[in-house]
Short mmCIF file of C-alpha atoms in Angstrom, two decimals:
data_model
loop_
_atom_site.label_atom_id
_atom_site.label_comp_id
_atom_site.label_asym_id
_atom_site.label_seq_id
_atom_site.Cartn_x
_atom_site.Cartn_y
_atom_site.Cartn_z
CA MET A 52 -17.90 -58.31 -11.99
CA ALA A 53 -18.52 -56.21 -9.20
CA ALA A 54 -16.85 -52.89 -10.28
CA ASP A 55 -14.71 -51.43 -7.55
CA GLN A 56 -13.67 -47.84 -7.34
CA LEU A 57 -10.82 -46.21 -8.50
CA LEU A 58 -9.97 -43.58 -6.13
CA ASP A 59 -9.13 -39.86 -8.17
CA ASP A 60 -4.76 -39.69 -6.15
CA GLU A 61 -4.65 -43.31 -6.79
CA CYS A 62 -2.21 -45.22 -9.06
CA ARG A 63 -3.07 -48.86 -8.82
CA ILE A 64 -0.52 -50.75 -9.97
CA TRP A 65 -1.26 -54.40 -11.28
CA TRP A 66 1.52 -57.58 -10.87
CA ALA A 67 1.34 -60.62 -12.23
CA ARG A 68 4.21 -63.45 -14.16
CA PRO A 69 3.66 -65.00 -17.01
CA ASP A 70 3.50 -68.03 -16.32
CA GLN A 71 0.77 -67.21 -13.62
CA VAL A 72 -1.91 -67.33 -16.21
CA PRO A 73 -3.71 -70.04 -17.69
CA LYS A 74 -3.79 -70.67 -21.40
CA SER A 75 -7.51 -71.07 -21.89
CA LEU A 76 -7.51 -68.07 -19.53
CA LEU A 77 -5.60 -65.56 -21.75
CA THR A 78 -7.04 -66.98 -25.42
CA THR A 79 -10.52 -65.78 -24.24
CA VAL A 80 -9.35 -62.44 -23.01
CA VAL A 81 -6.68 -61.08 -25.42
CA PRO A 82 -7.77 -60.38 -28.71
CA GLU A 83 -6.84 -62.68 -31.97
CA ALA A 84 -5.17 -59.85 -33.40
CA GLU A 85 -3.10 -59.29 -30.67
CA GLN A 86 -2.65 -62.89 -29.65
CA ARG A 87 -1.07 -62.65 -33.34
CA ARG A 88 1.00 -59.94 -32.39
CA ALA A 89 2.64 -61.93 -29.94
CA GLY A 90 2.88 -64.94 -31.79
CA ARG A 91 5.99 -62.95 -34.00
CA TYR A 92 8.02 -63.15 -30.20
CA ARG A 93 10.55 -65.97 -31.24
CA GLN A 94 11.27 -67.06 -27.40
CA ARG A 95 8.40 -68.79 -25.36
CA VAL A 96 8.41 -66.52 -22.12
CA ASP A 97 8.47 -63.44 -24.22
CA ARG A 98 5.16 -64.72 -26.29
CA LEU A 99 3.75 -65.56 -22.20
CA ARG A 100 4.88 -61.84 -21.12
CA SER A 101 3.45 -60.61 -23.45
CA LEU A 102 -0.51 -61.80 -23.94
CA THR A 103 -0.03 -61.90 -19.89
CA GLY A 104 0.35 -58.11 -20.56
CA ALA A 105 -2.67 -57.92 -22.57
CA TRP A 106 -5.02 -60.10 -20.11
CA LEU A 107 -3.63 -57.55 -17.45
CA LEU A 108 -4.59 -54.75 -18.36
CA ARG A 109 -8.09 -55.87 -19.46
CA THR A 110 -9.06 -57.87 -15.96
CA ALA A 111 -7.77 -55.00 -14.37
CA VAL A 112 -10.37 -52.70 -16.57
CA ALA A 113 -12.58 -54.79 -15.82
CA ARG A 114 -12.33 -54.95 -11.99
CA ILE A 115 -12.60 -51.24 -12.36
CA THR A 116 -15.51 -51.02 -14.68
CA GLY A 117 -17.57 -53.76 -13.98
CA GLU A 118 -17.75 -55.10 -17.59
CA ARG A 119 -16.50 -58.10 -18.65
CA PRO A 120 -12.73 -57.74 -19.73
CA GLY A 121 -12.71 -59.58 -22.78
CA ASP A 122 -15.08 -56.49 -23.47
CA VAL A 123 -12.83 -53.49 -22.88
CA LEU A 124 -11.48 -51.72 -25.06
CA ILE A 125 -7.80 -51.22 -26.01
CA ASP A 126 -7.08 -48.46 -29.36
CA ARG A 127 -3.04 -49.22 -29.69
CA THR A 128 -3.16 -47.19 -33.03
CA CYS A 129 0.71 -45.12 -32.66
CA ALA A 130 0.89 -41.98 -33.35
CA ASP A 131 3.88 -41.91 -35.94
CA CYS A 132 3.19 -45.12 -37.92
CA GLY A 133 -1.61 -45.76 -36.87
CA GLN A 134 -0.68 -49.35 -36.11
CA GLN A 135 -1.55 -50.91 -33.80
CA HIS A 136 1.36 -51.34 -32.10
CA GLY A 137 1.58 -48.09 -29.53
CA ARG A 138 0.84 -47.36 -26.47
CA PRO A 139 -2.15 -48.17 -25.15
CA ARG A 140 -4.71 -45.95 -24.30
CA LEU A 141 -8.81 -46.77 -23.00
CA PRO A 142 -11.86 -44.76 -24.12
CA ASP A 143 -11.91 -40.95 -23.29
CA ALA A 144 -15.72 -41.59 -20.94
CA VAL A 145 -13.76 -44.41 -19.20
CA GLY A 146 -11.67 -41.44 -17.64
CA ILE A 147 -8.63 -43.79 -16.75
CA GLU A 148 -4.54 -43.55 -17.97
CA VAL A 149 -2.77 -46.57 -18.55
CA SER A 150 0.85 -49.08 -18.96
CA VAL A 151 1.98 -52.36 -19.01
CA SER A 152 5.79 -53.00 -18.93
CA HIS A 153 7.34 -56.53 -18.89
CA ALA A 154 10.80 -57.63 -18.18
CA GLY A 155 12.41 -61.44 -16.19
CA SER A 156 9.61 -62.84 -14.37
CA LEU A 157 7.31 -59.95 -14.28
CA VAL A 158 4.65 -57.98 -16.00
CA ALA A 159 3.21 -54.86 -14.81
CA VAL A 160 0.19 -53.08 -15.53
CA ALA A 161 -1.03 -49.17 -14.20
CA LEU A 162 -3.86 -47.12 -14.35
CA THR A 163 -4.99 -43.67 -12.10
CA ARG A 164 -7.03 -40.81 -13.49
CA LEU A 165 -4.35 -38.15 -12.65
CA GLY A 166 -2.79 -38.59 -15.73
CA ASP A 167 -0.46 -39.69 -18.27
CA VAL A 168 1.24 -43.00 -16.79
CA GLY A 169 4.35 -44.44 -17.37
CA VAL A 170 5.11 -47.45 -16.26
CA ASP A 171 8.17 -49.51 -16.26
CA VAL A 172 10.49 -52.77 -14.95
CA GLU A 173 13.32 -54.36 -15.39
CA HIS A 174 15.51 -57.92 -14.83
CA ALA A 175 18.58 -56.85 -13.07
CA PRO A 176 20.01 -60.59 -13.48
CA LEU A 177 23.95 -59.64 -12.77
CA ILE A 178 24.04 -57.06 -9.77
CA GLY A 179 26.85 -55.42 -9.00
CA HIS A 180 27.25 -55.70 -12.88
CA PHE A 181 27.92 -52.03 -14.29
CA ASP A 182 28.11 -51.25 -18.47
CA HIS A 183 30.09 -47.81 -17.74
CA GLU A 184 29.56 -46.58 -21.10
CA LEU A 185 26.34 -47.20 -21.09
CA ALA A 186 26.06 -45.13 -18.05
CA GLU A 187 27.15 -42.34 -19.85
CA ASN A 188 25.45 -42.02 -22.94
CA THR A 189 22.20 -41.80 -20.28
CA LEU A 190 23.18 -40.20 -17.33
CA SER A 191 23.51 -36.65 -16.90
CA ALA A 192 26.83 -35.66 -15.93
CA ARG A 193 25.62 -34.57 -12.08
CA GLU A 194 23.76 -38.02 -11.71
CA LEU A 195 27.09 -40.03 -12.84
CA ALA A 196 28.70 -37.96 -10.34
CA ALA A 197 26.20 -39.33 -7.92
CA LEU A 198 26.16 -43.13 -8.53
CA SER A 199 27.74 -44.65 -5.13
CA ASP A 200 30.38 -47.48 -4.55
CA GLN A 201 27.72 -49.69 -6.02
CA PRO A 202 26.82 -48.06 -9.41
CA GLY A 203 25.38 -51.89 -11.12
CA ILE A 204 22.66 -51.57 -8.16
CA ASP A 205 22.02 -47.30 -8.68
CA PHE A 206 21.86 -47.15 -11.87
CA PRO A 207 19.65 -50.10 -13.31
CA ARG A 208 16.96 -47.35 -10.22
CA LEU A 209 18.12 -44.53 -12.27
CA TRP A 210 17.08 -46.29 -15.51
CA VAL A 211 13.50 -46.97 -14.63
CA ARG A 212 12.97 -43.88 -13.67
CA LYS A 213 14.14 -41.98 -16.50
CA GLU A 214 11.78 -45.05 -18.24
CA ALA A 215 8.78 -44.58 -16.90
CA LEU A 216 8.63 -40.51 -17.14
CA LEU A 217 9.96 -41.23 -20.82
CA LYS A 218 6.26 -44.00 -21.62
CA ALA A 219 4.84 -40.85 -19.62
CA THR A 220 5.56 -38.80 -21.70
CA GLY A 221 4.66 -41.49 -24.99
CA ARG A 222 7.92 -40.76 -26.41
CA GLY A 223 9.50 -43.28 -25.72
CA LEU A 224 13.76 -43.33 -26.44
CA ARG A 225 13.11 -41.08 -28.54
CA MET A 226 14.24 -39.09 -25.84
CA PRO A 227 17.68 -39.12 -24.59
CA MET A 228 17.94 -40.04 -21.12
CA SER A 229 21.11 -38.41 -20.71
CA ARG A 230 18.46 -35.00 -21.27
CA ILE A 231 16.30 -36.24 -17.65
CA GLU A 232 17.87 -35.62 -14.64
CA VAL A 233 16.23 -37.14 -11.52
CA THR A 234 17.39 -37.66 -7.92
CA PRO A 235 20.33 -39.75 -6.85
CA ALA A 236 19.22 -43.39 -6.68
CA ASP A 237 19.65 -43.62 -2.77
CA ARG A 238 16.74 -40.65 -2.67
CA PRO A 239 12.91 -40.80 -3.02
CA PRO A 240 12.13 -40.29 -6.58
CA SER A 241 11.67 -37.37 -8.08
CA LEU A 242 12.39 -35.49 -10.97
CA LEU A 243 14.76 -32.47 -11.71
CA ALA A 244 15.03 -31.67 -15.48
CA TRP A 245 13.73 -32.13 -18.76
CA PRO A 246 13.42 -30.60 -22.16
CA LEU A 247 9.94 -30.53 -21.62
CA GLY A 248 7.22 -27.68 -21.64
CA ILE A 249 6.31 -30.16 -18.74
CA PRO A 250 6.94 -28.45 -15.40
CA VAL A 251 9.17 -30.66 -12.63
CA ASP A 252 5.87 -29.39 -10.15
CA GLN A 253 3.94 -31.10 -12.63
CA VAL A 254 4.81 -34.20 -12.63
CA ARG A 255 5.39 -37.84 -9.93
CA LEU A 256 7.78 -40.25 -9.11
CA ALA A 257 7.40 -43.41 -8.21
CA ASP A 258 9.83 -46.38 -6.69
CA LEU A 259 7.60 -49.81 -6.74
CA THR A 260 8.42 -53.23 -4.89
CA PRO A 261 8.81 -55.73 -7.63
CA GLY A 262 11.38 -58.31 -5.75
CA GLN A 263 14.72 -59.87 -6.05
CA ARG A 264 16.44 -58.74 -9.29
CA HIS A 265 13.74 -57.09 -10.94
CA HIS A 266 13.82 -52.57 -10.30
CA ALA A 267 10.40 -50.59 -11.22
CA ALA A 268 9.08 -47.22 -11.18
CA VAL A 269 5.73 -45.37 -11.71
CA ALA A 270 5.40 -42.15 -13.30
CA VAL A 271 2.47 -39.72 -13.69
CA LEU A 272 2.20 -36.45 -15.61
CA THR A 273 0.28 -34.38 -12.95
CA GLY A 274 0.79 -32.00 -10.40
CA ALA A 275 -1.59 -33.32 -7.31
CA PRO A 276 0.17 -35.96 -4.41
CA LEU A 277 0.51 -39.67 -5.26
CA ARG A 278 -1.04 -42.82 -3.90
CA VAL A 279 0.92 -46.14 -5.23
CA HIS A 280 -1.24 -49.03 -4.64
CA GLU A 281 0.39 -52.53 -5.65
CA LEU A 282 -1.05 -55.57 -5.85
CA HIS A 283 -0.90 -59.01 -7.37
CA ALA A 284 -2.58 -60.95 -9.51
CA ASP A 285 -4.07 -63.92 -7.84
CA LEU A 286 -7.02 -61.73 -6.88
CA LEU A 287 -7.85 -61.61 -10.30
CA LEU A 288 -7.91 -65.88 -10.75
#
């Protein structure tokens, strides 16, 4: 496979559908251990999303490195327990940070050389639905006050921005979302405050364009300008 350069200022996002990749290709590229892990999901769509994410990650990396997708090494060692279910990492020599997310009818993979990265996509089937209790546990007081007259649209946008930030730090939901403050949903995304020692000007946020009934965002721990490039898995098949 010919290598495709990942530029230093680029964050590349690949999108795929969980029904897009032939089963024969999934089983050829995805290692047996990850196939078994995906098989633990009870719902078929969850199994497909997991397998598609594993395939998309390896295939997207291979497009850059020039190796075969099945030869791409992914380390998922959990920092807490040592099991292979943590955030994906490539060997240090590759120099690329990655993140994977899937929900609804979409799978997303982010790749960048800028710094630790987190991507989040969420399915929003009930546009206009708003869970007040969840919002109060997720948003800061200023964020709650800044919600528009369409909180059911605003809230998912804020949620994916915060999830992307948490994934970039590797903390997941161990840090309360309400302690992270971002710009209002109708403004360009930016981190305003959080309890970590990383200055807010050393973090970049971007909203993504996943399509109808989905929201998505990406965060990168860098002070450099961020250029996001979104691509679809049709180019990899």
